[in-house]
Amino acid sequence: GDSVTQMEGPVTLSEEAFLTINCTYTATGYPSLFWYVQYPGEGLQLLLKATKADDKGSNKGFEATYRKETTSFHLEKGSVQVSDSAVYFCALSDEGGSYIPTFGRGTSLIVHP
Amino acid sequence: GAVVSQHPSWVICKSGTSVKIECRSLDFQATTMFWYRQFPKQSLMLMATSNEGSKATYEQGVEKDKFLINHASLTLSTLTVTSAHPEDSSFYICSAIHLMGSNQPQHFGDGTRLSIL
């Protein structure tokens, strides 16, 4: 079945540092890929998405590129801020999974001033 | 953007009480809604998928009689935790999607923190 694997957290960075959160997936078809962010005590918000190979999703300074050859969708940001502290979830939606989204375990990001 | 409203945001109640959580899509018709449970510092656990006008599809290990889901309209789904006990305490999150399809993102509610004493 479909699965998403994320790097374990927490990831702890200083403000303005470069961020990478790794995400790899397995899927039976050609999935769409998503990153969601969850701030403390809240639900999840869509951060960005990519629907086909080589697409780059971007939002709020975050980027992720759909790499079919490496089955990856790593999240990056050039300069993080304290307000980026949250839990980040990688997810996929695939016809093979009846389009029911599959989530990774989430990666906690803590940014210090 | 699309908004999903979840209510209440926090519930504290005695053991044995039944609790109803509402999930509403405010500016779109949600053909499908999902209910998740999230334990502290863990990922989302899909409990069930509900389509408007039909019975919910529950994931393995989720008790149908314990967690009653109703999706009576295209903008409202409810989750009722019946005879809740302390082990049911958790963070429950709903999400809604307009049309099922691989490029459709989910729109999440802000979650309901349920505490059973």
PDB file of N, CA and C in Angstrom, chain A residues 17-64:
ATOM      1  N   ALA A  17      18.324  30.128   9.779  1.00  0.00           N
ATOM      2  CA  ALA A  17      19.011  28.929   9.288  1.00  0.00           C
ATOM      3  C   ALA A  17      18.243  28.318   8.123  1.00  0.00           C
ATOM      4  N   PHE A  18      18.949  27.441   7.377  1.00  0.00           N
ATOM      5  CA  PHE A  18      18.344  26.738   6.249  1.00  0.00           C
ATOM      6  C   PHE A  18      17.646  25.479   6.762  1.00  0.00           C
ATOM      7  N   LEU A  19      16.450  25.238   6.223  1.00  0.00           N
ATOM      8  CA  LEU A  19      15.660  24.092   6.666  1.00  0.00           C
ATOM      9  C   LEU A  19      15.503  23.070   5.556  1.00  0.00           C
ATOM     10  N   THR A  20      15.697  21.812   5.899  1.00  0.00           N
ATOM     11  CA  THR A  20      15.302  20.697   5.040  1.00  0.00           C
ATOM     12  C   THR A  20      14.590  19.667   5.902  1.00  0.00           C
ATOM     13  N   ILE A  21      13.413  19.258   5.480  1.00  0.00           N
ATOM     14  CA  ILE A  21      12.716  18.137   6.111  1.00  0.00           C
ATOM     15  C   ILE A  21      12.494  17.102   5.021  1.00  0.00           C
ATOM     16  N   ASN A  22      13.098  15.942   5.216  1.00  0.00           N
ATOM     17  CA  ASN A  22      13.041  14.907   4.187  1.00  0.00           C
ATOM     18  C   ASN A  22      11.717  14.156   4.210  1.00  0.00           C
ATOM     19  N   CYS A  23      11.253  13.817   3.008  1.00  0.00           N
ATOM     20  CA  CYS A  23      10.039  13.019   2.856  1.00  0.00           C
ATOM     21  C   CYS A  23      10.210  12.111   1.649  1.00  0.00           C
ATOM     22  N   THR A  24       9.997  10.830   1.845  1.00  0.00           N
ATOM     23  CA  THR A  24       9.987   9.877   0.735  1.00  0.00           C
ATOM     24  C   THR A  24       8.682   9.103   0.776  1.00  0.00           C
ATOM     25  N   TYR A  25       8.311   8.547  -0.361  1.00  0.00           N
ATOM     26  CA  TYR A  25       7.005   7.898  -0.428  1.00  0.00           C
ATOM     27  C   TYR A  25       7.070   6.622  -1.253  1.00  0.00           C
ATOM     28  N   THR A  26       6.085   5.798  -1.053  1.00  0.00           N
ATOM     29  CA  THR A  26       5.827   4.662  -1.939  1.00  0.00           C
ATOM     30  C   THR A  26       4.356   4.727  -2.324  1.00  0.00           C
ATOM     31  N   ALA A  27       4.100   4.504  -3.594  1.00  0.00           N
ATOM     32  CA  ALA A  27       2.725   4.565  -4.083  1.00  0.00           C
ATOM     33  C   ALA A  27       2.595   3.663  -5.289  1.00  0.00           C
ATOM     34  N   THR A  28       1.378   3.197  -5.515  1.00  0.00           N
ATOM     35  CA  THR A  28       1.156   2.279  -6.632  1.00  0.00           C
ATOM     36  C   THR A  28       0.925   3.014  -7.945  1.00  0.00           C
ATOM     37  N   GLY A  29       0.470   4.247  -7.867  1.00  0.00           N
ATOM     38  CA  GLY A  29       0.165   4.974  -9.083  1.00  0.00           C
ATOM     39  C   GLY A  29       1.023   6.210  -9.225  1.00  0.00           C
ATOM     40  N   TYR A  30       0.409   7.294  -9.629  1.00  0.00           N
ATOM     41  CA  TYR A  30       1.092   8.572  -9.787  1.00  0.00           C
ATOM     42  C   TYR A  30       0.459   9.557  -8.813  1.00  0.00           C
ATOM     43  N   PRO A  31       0.972   9.594  -7.616  1.00  0.00           N
ATOM     44  CA  PRO A  31       0.291  10.360  -6.568  1.00  0.00           C
ATOM     45  C   PRO A  31       0.487  11.859  -6.708  1.00  0.00           C
ATOM     46  N   SER A  32      -0.393  12.590  -6.071  1.00  0.00           N
ATOM     47  CA  SER A  32      -0.159  13.995  -5.782  1.00  0.00           C
ATOM     48  C   SER A  32       0.450  14.068  -4.391  1.00  0.00           C
ATOM     49  N   LEU A  33       1.314  15.045  -4.200  1.00  0.00           N
ATOM     50  CA  LEU A  33       2.056  15.157  -2.944  1.00  0.00           C
ATOM     51  C   LEU A  33       1.765  16.490  -2.271  1.00  0.00           C
ATOM     52  N   PHE A  34       1.722  16.462  -0.954  1.00  0.00           N
ATOM     53  CA  PHE A  34       1.333  17.644  -0.188  1.00  0.00           C
ATOM     54  C   PHE A  34       2.239  17.812   1.034  1.00  0.00           C
ATOM     55  N   TRP A  35       2.408  19.052   1.441  1.00  0.00           N
ATOM     56  CA  TRP A  35       2.932  19.360   2.763  1.00  0.00           C
ATOM     57  C   TRP A  35       1.870  20.159   3.512  1.00  0.00           C
ATOM     58  N   TYR A  36       1.580  19.702   4.742  1.00  0.00           N
ATOM     59  CA  TYR A  36       0.668  20.402   5.629  1.00  0.00           C
ATOM     60  C   TYR A  36       1.450  20.869   6.850  1.00  0.00           C
ATOM     61  N   VAL A  37       0.977  21.959   7.463  1.00  0.00           N
ATOM     62  CA  VAL A  37       1.604  22.470   8.676  1.00  0.00           C
ATOM     63  C   VAL A  37       0.553  22.541   9.781  1.00  0.00           C
ATOM     64  N   GLN A  38       0.962  22.156  10.976  1.00  0.00           N
ATOM     65  CA  GLN A  38       0.067  22.208  12.132  1.00  0.00           C
ATOM     66  C   GLN A  38       0.708  23.046  13.222  1.00  0.00           C
ATOM     67  N   TYR A  39       0.115  24.202  13.499  1.00  0.00           N
ATOM     68  CA  TYR A  39       0.582  25.042  14.585  1.00  0.00           C
ATOM     69  C   TYR A  39      -0.021  24.525  15.889  1.00  0.00           C
ATOM     70  N   PRO A  40       0.616  24.804  17.013  1.00  0.00           N
ATOM     71  CA  PRO A  40       0.165  24.258  18.299  1.00  0.00           C
ATOM     72  C   PRO A  40      -1.317  24.492  18.556  1.00  0.00           C
ATOM     73  N   GLY A  41      -2.014  23.413  18.907  1.00  0.00           N
ATOM     74  CA  GLY A  41      -3.424  23.508  19.262  1.00  0.00           C
ATOM     75  C   GLY A  41      -4.375  23.726  18.105  1.00  0.00           C
ATOM     76  N   GLU A  42      -3.880  23.613  16.882  1.00  0.00           N
ATOM     77  CA  GLU A  42      -4.732  23.869  15.717  1.00  0.00           C
ATOM     78  C   GLU A  42      -4.806  22.647  14.816  1.00  0.00           C
ATOM     79  N   GLY A  43      -5.697  22.727  13.831  1.00  0.00           N
ATOM     80  CA  GLY A  43      -5.762  21.698  12.809  1.00  0.00           C
ATOM     81  C   GLY A  43      -4.649  21.889  11.799  1.00  0.00           C
ATOM     82  N   LEU A  44      -4.704  21.148  10.722  1.00  0.00           N
ATOM     83  CA  LEU A  44      -3.664  21.220   9.703  1.00  0.00           C
ATOM     84  C   LEU A  44      -4.046  22.222   8.617  1.00  0.00           C
ATOM     85  N   GLN A  45      -3.034  22.860   8.068  1.00  0.00           N
ATOM     86  CA  GLN A  45      -3.247  23.768   6.938  1.00  0.00           C
ATOM     87  C   GLN A  45      -2.387  23.293   5.784  1.00  0.00           C
ATOM     88  N   LEU A  46      -2.944  23.368   4.588  1.00  0.00           N
ATOM     89  CA  LEU A  46      -2.150  23.040   3.414  1.00  0.00           C
ATOM     90  C   LEU A  46      -1.055  24.089   3.242  1.00  0.00           C
ATOM     91  N   LEU A  47       0.173  23.624   3.109  1.00  0.00           N
ATOM     92  CA  LEU A  47       1.298  24.536   2.899  1.00  0.00           C
ATOM     93  C   LEU A  47       1.621  24.630   1.413  1.00  0.00           C
ATOM     94  N   LEU A  48       1.761  23.477   0.767  1.00  0.00           N
ATOM     95  CA  LEU A  48       2.018  23.471  -0.674  1.00  0.00           C
ATOM     96  C   LEU A  48       1.723  22.089  -1.233  1.00  0.00           C
ATOM     97  N   LYS A  49       1.649  22.025  -2.555  1.00  0.00           N
ATOM     98  CA  LYS A  49       1.379  20.732  -3.179  1.00  0.00           C
ATOM     99  C   LYS A  49       2.045  20.654  -4.543  1.00  0.00           C
ATOM    100  N   ALA A  50       2.169  19.428  -5.043  1.00  0.00           N
ATOM    101  CA  ALA A  50       2.661  19.190  -6.402  1.00  0.00           C
ATOM    102  C   ALA A  50       1.933  17.974  -6.940  1.00  0.00           C
ATOM    103  N   THR A  51       1.493  18.061  -8.171  1.00  0.00           N
ATOM    104  CA  THR A  51       0.633  17.011  -8.700  1.00  0.00           C
ATOM    105  C   THR A  51       1.307  16.114  -9.730  1.00  0.00           C
ATOM    106  N   LYS A  52       2.492  16.478 -10.214  1.00  0.00           N
ATOM    107  CA  LYS A  52       3.175  15.589 -11.153  1.00  0.00           C
ATOM    108  C   LYS A  52       4.676  15.762 -11.033  1.00  0.00           C
ATOM    109  N   ALA A  53       5.376  14.820 -11.609  1.00  0.00           N
ATOM    110  CA  ALA A  53       6.833  14.782 -11.500  1.00  0.00           C
ATOM    111  C   ALA A  53       7.452  16.099 -11.971  1.00  0.00           C
ATOM    112  N   ASP A  54       8.466  16.538 -11.221  1.00  0.00           N
ATOM    113  CA  ASP A  54       9.249  17.752 -11.480  1.00  0.00           C
ATOM    114  C   ASP A  54       8.508  19.039 -11.133  1.00  0.00           C
ATOM    115  N   ASP A  55       7.255  18.939 -10.718  1.00  0.00           N
ATOM    116  CA  ASP A  55       6.547  20.129 -10.238  1.00  0.00           C
ATOM    117  C   ASP A  55       7.209  20.623  -8.960  1.00  0.00           C
ATOM    118  N   LYS A  56       7.231  21.929  -8.799  1.00  0.00           N
ATOM    119  CA  LYS A  56       7.711  22.523  -7.547  1.00  0.00           C
ATOM    120  C   LYS A  56       6.553  23.267  -6.910  1.00  0.00           C
ATOM    121  N   GLY A  57       6.229  22.871  -5.683  1.00  0.00           N
ATOM    122  CA  GLY A  57       5.241  23.613  -4.918  1.00  0.00           C
ATOM    123  C   GLY A  57       5.958  24.640  -4.064  1.00  0.00           C
ATOM    124  N   SER A  58       5.345  25.810  -3.886  1.00  0.00           N
ATOM    125  CA  SER A  58       5.979  26.827  -3.058  1.00  0.00           C
ATOM    126  C   SER A  58       4.921  27.687  -2.391  1.00  0.00           C
ATOM    127  N   ASN A  59       5.264  28.151  -1.186  1.00  0.00           N
ATOM    128  CA  ASN A  59       4.347  28.998  -0.423  1.00  0.00           C
ATOM    129  C   ASN A  59       5.078  29.514   0.803  1.00  0.00           C
ATOM    130  N   LYS A  60       4.950  30.786   1.089  1.00  0.00           N
ATOM    131  CA  LYS A  60       5.514  31.402   2.306  1.00  0.00           C
ATOM    132  C   LYS A  60       7.006  31.139   2.445  1.00  0.00           C
ATOM    133  N   GLY A  61       7.717  31.044   1.347  1.00  0.00           N
ATOM    134  CA  GLY A  61       9.153  30.817   1.385  1.00  0.00           C
ATOM    135  C   GLY A  61       9.546  29.354   1.434  1.00  0.00           C
ATOM    136  N   PHE A  62       8.577  28.465   1.594  1.00  0.00           N
ATOM    137  CA  PHE A  62       8.831  27.022   1.586  1.00  0.00           C
ATOM    138  C   PHE A  62       8.729  26.496   0.159  1.00  0.00           C
ATOM    139  N   GLU A  63       9.544  25.504  -0.132  1.00  0.00           N
ATOM    140  CA  GLU A  63       9.506  24.873  -1.450  1.00  0.00           C
ATOM    141  C   GLU A  63       9.655  23.368  -1.310  1.00  0.00           C
ATOM    142  N   ALA A  64       9.093  22.645  -2.268  1.00  0.00           N
ATOM    143  CA  ALA A  64       9.320  21.205  -2.349  1.00  0.00           C
ATOM    144  C   ALA A  64       9.161  20.793  -3.797  1.00  0.00           C
TER     145      ALA A  64
END
